[in-house]
């Protein structure tokens, strides 16, 4: 399964790579990383057919995660529609409602519980 | 001689006495002597009566002989008065001549008869002398009266002046008391104002600290998440490494090396994010602490970047729907300069907060396709360092721009801004650091604040 992680923190990359080292090693998951909403959209142009799941931070400089979500949901409707999970440090109702209205498939708060995330990903497979 | 002539001569004598008394103002000046002079009326009546009864000249001559020396004596009594003296000088030779002539006439009528032309001449001259003295005395009296009047006037004026002076002195004393009372009141008011100002400065500091808190919480949460995650994952790696080692001869040494590499990397990451968090806490403490006023060499680029993030997250914490692009474009040649870090931090925070606020207000206006953006740009210009904070928010008209550095001026709704942020910032930059803080703004385009700081430490 292809997973695109969008976060402005670059250390998210080694973290995911280590947290999912077994899954990556045995080819279960394949991760791609983008540092901004704009970069994520660039990747999606090329990788759409491969990307199945998008994990995006909401709070980023420039294009916010919510804006990215809106664009993905409106532009990439081709089946199968990508699953988009939103992650935020602000677990407030307002962000949650907005994400849900825009069609987010899930809403996770930081700090991420990687075991929970792993389970969620495995059920999606 | 005719009786009528005696009477007229007597009347004339009485008239002279009367006139002299009035002229010398005897009633007022020498009242006792004046009363005695009243006896003259009786003497006059008796002598004129005798002259009429006996048809003799003698009583009238006696009258004159009494009157003239008496008048001379009266004038002599008042010799301190110039007109009296003049009158006396006129009367004395006249009396002397007339009396001597009458004595000669009585004692040696033959001699008198032979030389009566000389006696008449001398008498006439003396009469003229007396008349001239009278006229002169009269003039002197007028002059004297004038001077007297002037003196009286002067005295009156002086008295009025004294009264006026006393009044003025009273007024001055009253005014002085009033002024010193007002001065005390003003001093008290000033002290109160200073205390209020200190409170306001403190409140402004706390307000910006409040804005910071949310940003700081977010900024600390991120590195702490990394610290937690990397240590948890490292524990897993260590477990995996131990497992691998226990496999004995089948162990994958390449995997072990990879695990050790990752572990080393993770420890570095943990240290990095730990430092990042403590750096943020340090800057928060610096901000809340009263300025020590101590200059330190500070990395301007790091400071500008750090506060930009804090400001953004602070605003985001208040308005979660708000999103803006923000960027720090830094010039590596800027390096470290000597500044008071918490003061410059406050200035930067204030400028950033205003910049984000301006873009947020523009978002609220609902301009289609509007992308809020705040940029800080550092650069070295000769021996100075320039920091420009630019936003593409509402901008401001000239009328607002001219007032923004004034204390208590704010465009924010009541209760939202103290109106001190930019005024304090201005003081920090210009007075505290010998730099400049300028603003450029286009309504509907955005605003740019420019800080310029001298590179050389100020002594």
Coordinates of C-alpha atoms in Angstrom, one line a residue:
Chain A
X1 CA 0.0 0.0 0.0
X2 CA 1.3 3.5 -0.9
X3 CA 1.1 6.1 1.8
X4 CA 1.8 9.8 1.3
X5 CA 2.7 11.6 4.5
X6 CA 2.4 15.4 4.4
X7 CA 4.1 17.3 7.2
X8 CA 6.3 20.4 7.4
X9 CA 8.5 18.7 10.0
X10 CA 11.2 16.8 8.1
X11 CA 12.0 14.4 11.0
X12 CA 8.6 12.8 10.4
X13 CA 10.3 10.9 7.6
X14 CA 12.9 8.9 9.7
X15 CA 10.3 8.5 12.4
X16 CA 7.8 6.8 10.1
X17 CA 10.6 4.8 8.4
X18 CA 11.6 3.4 11.8
X19 CA 8.2 2.9 13.2
X20 CA 7.2 1.0 10.1
X21 CA 10.6 -0.6 9.4
X22 CA 9.2 -4.2 9.5
X23 CA 6.2 -3.3 7.2
X24 CA 8.5 -1.4 4.9
X25 CA 11.1 -4.3 4.8
X26 CA 8.5 -6.9 4.0
X27 CA 6.9 -4.6 1.4
X28 CA 3.6 -4.2 3.2
X29 CA 3.7 -0.4 3.1
X30 CA 5.5 2.1 0.9
X31 CA 6.0 5.6 2.1
X32 CA 6.4 8.9 0.2
X33 CA 6.9 12.2 2.1
X34 CA 5.9 15.7 1.2
X35 CA 6.8 18.8 3.2
X36 CA 3.9 21.0 2.2
X37 CA 0.5 20.9 0.7
X38 CA 1.8 22.2 -2.6
X39 CA 4.5 19.5 -2.8
X40 CA 1.9 16.9 -1.9
X41 CA -0.2 18.0 -4.9
X42 CA 2.8 17.7 -7.2
X43 CA 3.4 14.2 -6.0
X44 CA -0.2 13.2 -6.4
X45 CA -0.1 14.3 -10.1
X46 CA 2.6 11.6 -10.6
X47 CA 1.6 9.0 -8.1
X48 CA -2.1 9.2 -8.0
X49 CA -2.6 5.6 -9.3
X50 CA -0.2 4.4 -6.7
X51 CA -1.2 6.5 -3.7
X52 CA -3.9 4.8 -1.7
X53 CA -3.7 6.7 1.5
X54 CA -2.8 10.2 2.4
X55 CA -1.8 11.2 5.9
X56 CA -1.7 15.0 6.3
X57 CA -0.9 17.5 9.0
X58 CA -3.4 20.3 9.1
X59 CA -1.2 23.1 10.5
X60 CA 1.4 23.9 7.9
X61 CA 2.8 27.1 6.5
X62 CA 1.3 28.0 3.2
X63 CA -1.4 25.7 2.0
X64 CA -3.0 24.2 5.0
X65 CA -3.9 20.5 5.4
X66 CA -7.6 21.4 5.1
X67 CA -7.0 23.1 1.8
X68 CA -5.1 20.1 0.6
X69 CA -7.9 17.9 1.7
X70 CA -10.5 20.0 -0.2
X71 CA -8.4 19.9 -3.4
X72 CA -7.8 16.2 -3.2
X73 CA -11.5 15.5 -2.6
X74 CA -12.7 17.8 -5.4
X75 CA -10.0 16.9 -8.0
X76 CA -9.1 13.3 -7.5
X77 CA -12.5 11.6 -7.7
X78 CA -11.3 8.8 -10.0
X79 CA -11.9 5.3 -8.4
X80 CA -10.7 4.3 -6.0
X81 CA -10.9 7.7 -4.2
X82 CA -7.8 8.2 -2.0
X83 CA -8.3 7.8 1.7
X84 CA -7.3 11.0 3.5
X85 CA -6.5 11.0 7.2
X86 CA -5.9 14.4 8.9
X87 CA -3.5 14.9 11.8
X88 CA -3.3 17.9 14.0
X89 CA -1.8 19.1 17.2
X90 CA -5.0 21.1 17.9
X91 CA -7.6 18.5 18.6
X92 CA -10.4 21.0 18.7
X93 CA -13.9 20.4 17.6
X94 CA -13.7 23.2 15.0
X95 CA -10.9 21.6 13.1
X96 CA -12.5 18.2 13.4
X97 CA -15.8 19.4 12.1
X98 CA -14.2 21.2 9.2
X99 CA -12.1 18.2 8.3
X100 CA -15.2 16.0 8.4
X101 CA -17.2 18.4 6.3
X102 CA -14.5 18.4 3.7
X103 CA -14.7 14.6 3.5
X104 CA -11.7 13.5 5.7
X105 CA -11.8 9.7 6.3
X106 CA -10.2 10.0 9.7
X107 CA -9.0 12.5 12.2
X108 CA -5.9 11.9 14.4
X109 CA -4.3 14.1 17.0
X110 CA -0.7 14.5 17.8
X111 CA 1.1 12.9 19.5
X112 CA 0.4 10.0 17.2
X113 CA -0.3 6.7 18.6
X114 CA 1.6 4.6 16.1
X115 CA 0.1 1.3 17.2
X116 CA -3.4 2.6 16.7
X117 CA -2.3 4.0 13.3
X118 CA -0.8 0.7 12.4
X119 CA -4.0 -1.1 13.2
X120 CA -6.1 1.4 11.2
X121 CA -3.8 1.0 8.2
X122 CA -3.9 -2.8 8.5
X123 CA -7.7 -2.8 8.5
X124 CA -7.7 -0.7 5.4
X125 CA -5.5 -3.2 3.5
Chain B
X1 CA -6.8 165.8 58.0
X2 CA -10.3 164.8 57.2
X3 CA -12.1 162.3 59.5
X4 CA -13.1 160.1 56.6
X5 CA -9.5 159.7 55.7
X6 CA -8.7 158.5 59.2
X7 CA -11.5 155.9 59.0
X8 CA -10.4 154.8 55.5
X9 CA -6.8 154.6 56.7
X10 CA -7.9 152.5 59.7
X11 CA -10.1 150.3 57.5
X12 CA -7.1 149.8 55.2
X13 CA -4.9 148.8 58.1
X14 CA -7.6 146.3 59.3
X15 CA -7.9 145.0 55.7
X16 CA -4.1 144.5 55.6
X17 CA -4.2 142.6 58.9
X18 CA -7.1 140.5 57.8
X19 CA -5.5 139.8 54.4
X20 CA -2.1 138.9 56.0
X21 CA -3.8 136.5 58.4
X22 CA -5.5 134.8 55.6
X23 CA -2.4 134.9 53.4
X24 CA -0.3 133.2 56.1
X25 CA -3.1 130.9 57.1
X26 CA -2.5 131.8 60.8
X27 CA -5.7 130.2 62.0
X28 CA -4.4 126.8 61.0
X29 CA -0.6 127.2 61.5
X30 CA -0.4 129.2 64.7
X31 CA -3.9 129.1 66.3
X32 CA -2.9 130.5 69.7
X33 CA -1.3 133.6 68.2
X34 CA -4.2 133.9 65.8
X35 CA -6.7 134.1 68.7
X36 CA -4.6 137.0 70.1
X37 CA -4.7 138.7 66.7
X38 CA -8.5 138.7 67.1
X39 CA -8.0 141.4 69.7
X40 CA -7.1 143.7 66.8
X41 CA -10.7 144.0 65.9
X42 CA -11.3 145.6 69.3
X43 CA -8.2 147.8 69.1
X44 CA -9.2 148.8 65.6
X45 CA -12.8 149.8 66.8
X46 CA -11.4 151.8 69.8
X47 CA -8.7 153.7 67.9
X48 CA -10.9 154.5 64.9
X49 CA -13.6 155.6 67.3
X50 CA -11.1 157.9 69.2
X51 CA -9.8 159.3 65.9
X52 CA -13.3 160.2 64.8
X53 CA -14.2 161.6 68.2
X54 CA -11.1 163.8 68.6
X55 CA -10.6 164.4 64.9
X56 CA -7.0 163.4 65.5
X57 CA -4.7 161.4 63.4
X58 CA -2.8 160.0 66.3
X59 CA -4.9 156.9 67.1
X60 CA -4.7 155.9 63.4
X61 CA -1.0 156.4 63.4
X62 CA -0.9 154.2 66.6
X63 CA -3.0 151.6 64.9
X64 CA -0.5 151.4 62.1
X65 CA 2.4 151.4 64.5
X66 CA 0.9 148.5 66.3
X67 CA -0.3 146.6 63.3
X68 CA 2.8 146.6 61.1
X69 CA 5.3 145.3 63.7
X70 CA 2.6 142.7 64.8
X71 CA 2.3 141.5 61.3
X72 CA 6.1 141.5 61.0
X73 CA 6.3 139.4 64.2
X74 CA 3.6 137.1 62.8
X75 CA 5.6 136.7 59.6
X76 CA 8.7 136.0 61.7
X77 CA 6.8 133.3 63.7
X78 CA 6.2 131.6 60.4
X79 CA 9.7 132.2 59.1
X80 CA 10.0 128.5 58.1
X81 CA 7.5 129.3 55.3
X82 CA 9.1 130.9 52.3
X83 CA 6.2 133.4 51.6
X84 CA 6.2 134.4 55.3
X85 CA 9.9 135.0 55.2
X86 CA 9.5 137.2 52.1
X87 CA 6.7 139.1 53.7
X88 CA 8.8 139.6 56.8
X89 CA 11.7 140.9 54.7
X90 CA 9.3 143.3 53.1
X91 CA 7.7 144.4 56.3
X92 CA 10.9 144.9 58.4
X93 CA 12.5 147.8 56.5
X94 CA 9.1 149.4 56.0
X95 CA 8.4 149.3 59.7
X96 CA 11.9 150.6 60.4
X97 CA 11.6 153.5 58.0
X98 CA 8.0 154.4 58.9
X99 CA 8.5 154.2 62.6
X100 CA 11.7 156.3 62.4
X101 CA 10.1 158.8 60.1
X102 CA 7.2 159.1 62.5
X103 CA 9.6 159.5 65.5
X104 CA 11.6 162.1 63.7
X105 CA 8.4 163.9 62.7
X106 CA 7.3 163.9 66.3
X107 CA 10.7 164.8 67.9
X108 CA 12.1 167.2 65.3
X109 CA 9.2 168.5 63.2
X110 CA 11.5 171.3 61.8
X111 CA 14.1 168.9 60.6
X112 CA 11.4 166.7 59.2
X113 CA 9.7 169.6 57.4
X114 CA 13.0 170.6 55.8
X115 CA 13.8 167.2 54.6
X116 CA 10.2 165.9 54.1
X117 CA 10.9 165.3 50.4
X118 CA 13.7 162.8 51.3
X119 CA 11.4 161.2 53.9
X120 CA 8.6 161.0 51.4
X121 CA 10.9 159.4 48.8
X122 CA 12.2 156.8 51.3
X123 CA 8.7 156.1 52.4
X124 CA 7.6 155.7 48.8
X125 CA 10.5 153.4 48.0
X126 CA 9.7 151.4 51.1
X127 CA 6.1 151.2 50.2
X128 CA 7.0 150.0 46.7
X129 CA 9.4 147.5 48.4
X130 CA 6.6 146.3 50.6
X131 CA 4.2 146.0 47.6
X132 CA 6.9 144.1 45.6
X133 CA 7.4 141.9 48.6
X134 CA 3.7 141.2 48.9
X135 CA 3.5 140.3 45.2
X136 CA 6.6 138.2 45.4
X137 CA 5.3 136.5 48.6
X138 CA 2.0 135.9 46.9
X139 CA 3.7 134.3 44.0
X140 CA 5.8 132.2 46.4
X141 CA 2.7 131.2 48.2
X142 CA 1.1 130.1 45.0
X143 CA 4.2 128.2 44.1
X144 CA 4.4 126.8 47.6
X145 CA 0.8 125.8 47.5
X146 CA 1.4 124.1 44.2
X147 CA 4.4 122.2 45.7
X148 CA 2.4 121.5 48.8
X149 CA -0.4 120.1 46.6
X150 CA 2.0 118.1 44.6
X151 CA 3.5 116.8 47.8
X152 CA 0.1 115.9 49.1
X153 CA -0.7 114.3 45.8
X154 CA 2.6 112.4 45.9
X155 CA 2.0 111.3 49.4
X156 CA -1.5 110.2 48.5
X157 CA -0.1 108.4 45.5
X158 CA 2.5 106.8 47.7
X159 CA -0.2 105.8 50.2
X160 CA -2.2 104.3 47.3
X161 CA 0.9 102.6 46.1
X162 CA 1.4 101.1 49.5
X163 CA -2.2 99.9 49.6
X164 CA -1.9 98.5 46.2
X165 CA 1.5 96.9 47.1
X166 CA -0.1 95.3 50.1
X167 CA -2.9 94.1 48.0
X168 CA -0.5 92.8 45.4
X169 CA 1.6 91.1 48.0
X170 CA -1.5 89.4 49.4
X171 CA -2.5 88.3 45.9
X172 CA 1.0 87.1 45.2
X173 CA 1.0 85.1 48.5
X174 CA -2.4 83.7 47.6
X175 CA -1.3 82.8 44.1
X176 CA 1.9 81.3 45.4
X177 CA 0.0 79.1 47.8
X178 CA -2.4 78.2 45.0
X179 CA 0.5 77.4 42.6
X180 CA 2.3 75.3 45.1
X181 CA -0.9 73.4 45.9
X182 CA -1.4 72.8 42.1
X183 CA 2.3 71.8 41.9
X184 CA 1.8 69.2 44.6
X185 CA -1.4 68.0 42.9
X186 CA 0.5 67.8 39.6
X187 CA 3.4 66.0 41.1
X188 CA 1.0 63.5 42.6
X189 CA -0.8 63.1 39.3
X190 CA 2.5 62.6 37.6
X191 CA 3.5 59.9 40.1
X192 CA 0.2 58.2 39.5
X193 CA 0.6 58.4 35.8
X194 CA 4.1 56.9 36.0
X195 CA 2.7 54.1 38.1
X196 CA -0.1 53.6 35.6
X197 CA 2.4 53.6 32.7
X198 CA 4.5 51.0 34.4
X199 CA 1.4 48.9 34.9
X200 CA 0.4 49.3 31.2
X201 CA 3.9 48.4 30.1
X202 CA 3.7 45.3 32.3
X203 CA 0.2 44.5 30.9
X204 CA 1.4 44.9 27.4
X205 CA 4.2 42.5 28.1
X206 CA 1.8 40.0 29.7
X207 CA -0.6 40.5 26.8
X208 CA 2.1 39.6 24.3
X209 CA 3.1 36.7 26.6
X210 CA -0.5 35.5 26.5
X211 CA -0.3 35.6 22.7
X212 CA 2.9 33.7 22.9
X213 CA 1.7 30.9 25.2
X214 CA -0.4 29.1 22.7
X215 CA 2.4 29.4 20.1
X216 CA 4.9 28.1 22.6
X217 CA 2.7 25.2 23.6
X218 CA 2.5 24.1 20.0
X219 CA 6.1 24.7 19.3
X220 CA 7.1 22.7 22.3
X221 CA 4.6 19.9 21.6
X222 CA 6.2 19.1 18.3
X223 CA 9.8 18.5 19.5
X224 CA 8.5 16.7 22.5
X225 CA 6.6 14.3 20.3
X226 CA 9.8 13.6 18.4
X227 CA 11.7 13.0 21.6
X228 CA 9.0 10.6 22.8
X229 CA 8.7 8.8 19.4
X230 CA 12.4 8.5 18.8
X231 CA 13.1 7.1 22.2
X232 CA 10.2 4.6 21.9
X233 CA 11.3 3.5 18.5
X234 CA 14.9 3.3 19.7
X235 CA 13.8 1.0 22.5
X236 CA 12.3 -1.2 19.8
X237 CA 15.6 -1.1 17.8
X238 CA 17.6 -2.1 20.8
X239 CA 15.3 -5.0 21.4
X240 CA 15.7 -6.0 17.8
X241 CA 19.4 -5.7 18.1
X242 CA 19.5 -7.9 21.2
X243 CA 17.3 -10.5 19.5
X244 CA 19.6 -10.5 16.4
X245 CA 22.7 -11.0 18.6
X246 CA 21.1 -14.0 20.3
X247 CA 20.7 -15.8 17.0
X248 CA 24.3 -16.8 17.3
X249 CA 26.1 -17.7 14.1
X250 CA 23.0 -16.9 11.9
X251 CA 23.0 -13.3 13.0
X252 CA 22.8 -10.7 10.2
X253 CA 25.8 -8.4 10.9
X254 CA 24.7 -6.0 8.2
X255 CA 21.3 -5.6 9.9
X256 CA 23.0 -5.0 13.2
X257 CA 25.2 -2.3 11.7
X258 CA 22.1 -0.7 10.2
X259 CA 20.3 -0.8 13.6
X260 CA 23.3 0.7 15.3
X261 CA 23.3 3.5 12.7
X262 CA 19.7 4.2 13.2
X263 CA 20.1 4.2 16.9
X264 CA 23.0 6.7 16.7
X265 CA 20.8 8.8 14.4
X266 CA 17.9 8.6 16.7
X267 CA 19.9 9.7 19.7
X268 CA 21.0 12.7 17.7
X269 CA 17.4 13.4 16.8
X270 CA 16.4 13.1 20.5
X271 CA 19.1 15.5 21.5
X272 CA 18.2 17.9 18.7
X273 CA 14.5 18.1 19.5
X274 CA 15.3 18.2 23.3
X275 CA 17.5 21.3 22.7
X276 CA 14.8 22.7 20.4
X277 CA 12.2 22.5 23.2
X278 CA 14.5 23.9 25.8
X279 CA 15.5 26.7 23.5
X280 CA 11.9 27.7 23.1
X281 CA 11.3 27.6 26.9
X282 CA 14.4 29.7 27.3
X283 CA 13.2 32.3 24.9
X284 CA 9.8 32.3 26.6
X285 CA 11.4 32.9 30.0
X286 CA 13.5 35.6 28.5
X287 CA 10.4 37.3 27.2
X288 CA 8.5 37.2 30.4
X289 CA 11.5 38.1 32.5
X290 CA 12.0 41.8 33.1
X291 CA 14.6 43.0 30.6
X292 CA 18.0 42.8 32.2
X293 CA 19.1 45.4 29.8
X294 CA 22.2 43.3 29.2
X295 CA 23.4 43.1 25.6
X296 CA 24.4 39.7 24.2
X297 CA 25.6 38.5 20.9
X298 CA 22.5 37.1 19.3
X299 CA 21.9 35.2 16.1
X300 CA 19.4 37.6 14.4
X301 CA 18.3 35.1 11.8
X302 CA 17.4 32.5 14.5
X303 CA 15.6 35.1 16.6
X304 CA 13.6 36.4 13.6
X305 CA 12.6 32.9 12.6
X306 CA 11.8 31.6 16.1
X307 CA 9.5 34.5 16.9
X308 CA 7.8 34.3 13.5
X309 CA 6.8 30.7 14.3
X310 CA 5.7 31.6 17.8
X311 CA 3.6 34.5 16.5
X312 CA 1.9 32.4 13.9
X313 CA 1.1 29.6 16.2
X314 CA -0.1 32.0 18.8
X315 CA -2.6 33.5 16.3
X316 CA -3.5 30.1 15.1
X317 CA -4.3 29.0 18.6
X318 CA -6.9 31.8 18.9
X319 CA -8.3 31.5 15.4
X320 CA -8.0 27.9 14.2
X321 CA -9.5 28.7 10.8
X322 CA -6.8 31.2 10.1
X323 CA -4.0 30.1 7.9
X324 CA -1.2 32.1 6.4
X325 CA 2.0 31.6 4.4
X326 CA 5.0 32.7 6.4
X327 CA 8.6 32.7 5.5
X328 CA 11.9 33.9 6.9
X329 CA 14.3 34.8 4.2
X330 CA 17.6 35.2 6.0
X331 CA 21.0 36.5 5.0
X332 CA 23.7 34.3 6.5
X333 CA 26.1 37.2 6.6
X334 CA 23.9 38.9 9.2
X335 CA 25.3 36.6 11.9
X336 CA 25.2 37.7 15.5
X337 CA 25.0 41.2 16.7
X338 CA 25.0 42.7 20.2
X339 CA 21.4 43.4 21.3
X340 CA 19.2 43.0 24.3
X341 CA 17.5 39.8 23.1
X342 CA 14.2 39.9 25.1
X343 CA 13.6 43.5 24.0
X344 CA 14.3 42.8 20.3
X345 CA 12.2 39.6 20.6
X346 CA 9.3 41.7 21.9
X347 CA 9.6 44.1 19.0
X348 CA 9.7 41.3 16.4
X349 CA 6.8 39.5 18.1
X350 CA 4.8 42.7 18.0
X351 CA 5.5 43.4 14.4
X352 CA 4.7 39.8 13.4
X353 CA 1.5 39.8 15.5
X354 CA 0.4 43.1 13.8
X355 CA 1.3 41.6 10.4
X356 CA -0.7 38.5 10.9
X357 CA -3.6 40.6 12.3
X358 CA -3.6 42.7 9.2
X359 CA -3.8 39.7 6.9
X360 CA -6.5 38.1 9.1
X361 CA -8.6 41.3 8.9
X362 CA -8.2 41.2 5.1
X363 CA -9.3 37.5 5.1
X364 CA -12.4 38.6 7.0
X365 CA -13.1 41.1 4.2
X366 CA -13.4 38.2 1.9
X367 CA -11.2 39.2 -1.0
X368 CA -11.5 36.4 -3.5
X369 CA -8.3 34.4 -4.2
X370 CA -6.5 36.2 -1.3
X371 CA -3.6 34.2 0.2
X372 CA -2.3 35.8 3.4
X373 CA 1.4 36.0 3.7
X374 CA 3.9 37.4 6.1
X375 CA 7.6 37.5 5.3
X376 CA 10.6 38.5 7.4
X377 CA 13.8 39.3 5.5
X378 CA 17.2 39.9 7.1
X379 CA 20.1 41.5 5.3
X380 CA 23.4 43.2 6.0
X381 CA 23.7 46.7 4.8
X382 CA 27.2 48.0 5.3
X383 CA 27.8 48.0 9.1
X384 CA 24.1 47.8 9.8
X385 CA 21.6 44.9 10.0
X386 CA 18.2 45.4 8.4
X387 CA 15.1 43.3 9.3
X388 CA 12.0 43.8 7.2
X389 CA 8.7 42.5 8.2
X390 CA 6.2 42.5 5.3
X391 CA 2.6 41.5 5.1
X392 CA 0.0 41.6 2.4
X393 CA -2.8 42.6 4.7
X394 CA -5.1 45.5 4.7
X395 CA -2.4 48.2 4.8
X396 CA -3.3 51.6 6.2
X397 CA -4.1 55.1 5.2
X398 CA -1.6 57.9 5.8
X399 CA -3.8 59.2 8.7
X400 CA -3.3 56.0 10.6
X401 CA 0.3 55.5 9.5
X402 CA 1.3 58.9 11.0
X403 CA 0.0 57.9 14.4
X404 CA 1.0 54.3 14.8
X405 CA 4.1 55.0 16.9
X406 CA 2.1 57.2 19.3
X407 CA 1.4 55.7 22.7
X408 CA -2.2 54.4 23.1
X409 CA -3.0 54.6 19.5
X410 CA -4.7 51.5 18.3
X411 CA -7.0 50.6 15.4
X412 CA -8.1 47.4 17.2
X413 CA -11.5 47.3 19.0
X414 CA -11.5 48.4 22.6
X415 CA -10.0 45.8 24.9
X416 CA -8.0 44.0 22.1
X417 CA -5.0 46.3 21.9
X418 CA -3.3 48.4 24.5
X419 CA -2.0 50.8 21.8
X420 CA 1.4 50.5 23.4
X421 CA 3.0 47.8 21.3
X422 CA 4.4 49.9 18.5
X423 CA 5.2 52.8 20.8
X424 CA 7.3 50.5 23.0
X425 CA 8.9 48.9 20.0
X426 CA 9.9 52.3 18.7
X427 CA 11.5 53.2 22.0
X428 CA 13.3 49.8 22.2
X429 CA 14.8 50.2 18.7
X430 CA 15.6 53.9 18.7
X431 CA 16.5 54.6 22.4
X432 CA 17.5 51.2 23.5
X433 CA 19.5 50.2 20.4
X434 CA 20.3 53.4 18.6
X435 CA 18.6 52.0 15.5
X436 CA 15.6 53.0 13.4
X437 CA 12.1 51.7 13.0
X438 CA 10.2 52.9 9.9
X439 CA 7.0 51.9 8.2
X440 CA 5.8 51.8 4.6
X441 CA 2.2 51.0 3.8
X442 CA -0.1 50.9 0.9
X443 CA -3.8 50.7 1.6
X444 CA -5.1 47.4 0.3
X445 CA -1.6 46.2 -0.6
X446 CA 0.1 45.6 2.7
X447 CA 2.6 47.0 5.1
X448 CA 6.3 46.8 5.6
X449 CA 8.1 47.6 8.8
X450 CA 11.9 48.1 8.6
X451 CA 14.2 47.8 11.6
X452 CA 17.8 48.9 11.2
X453 CA 20.3 48.1 13.9
X454 CA 23.9 49.2 14.1
X455 CA 26.2 46.2 14.2
X456 CA 28.7 47.8 16.6
X457 CA 27.9 47.4 20.3
X458 CA 26.9 50.7 21.8
X459 CA 28.7 51.6 24.9

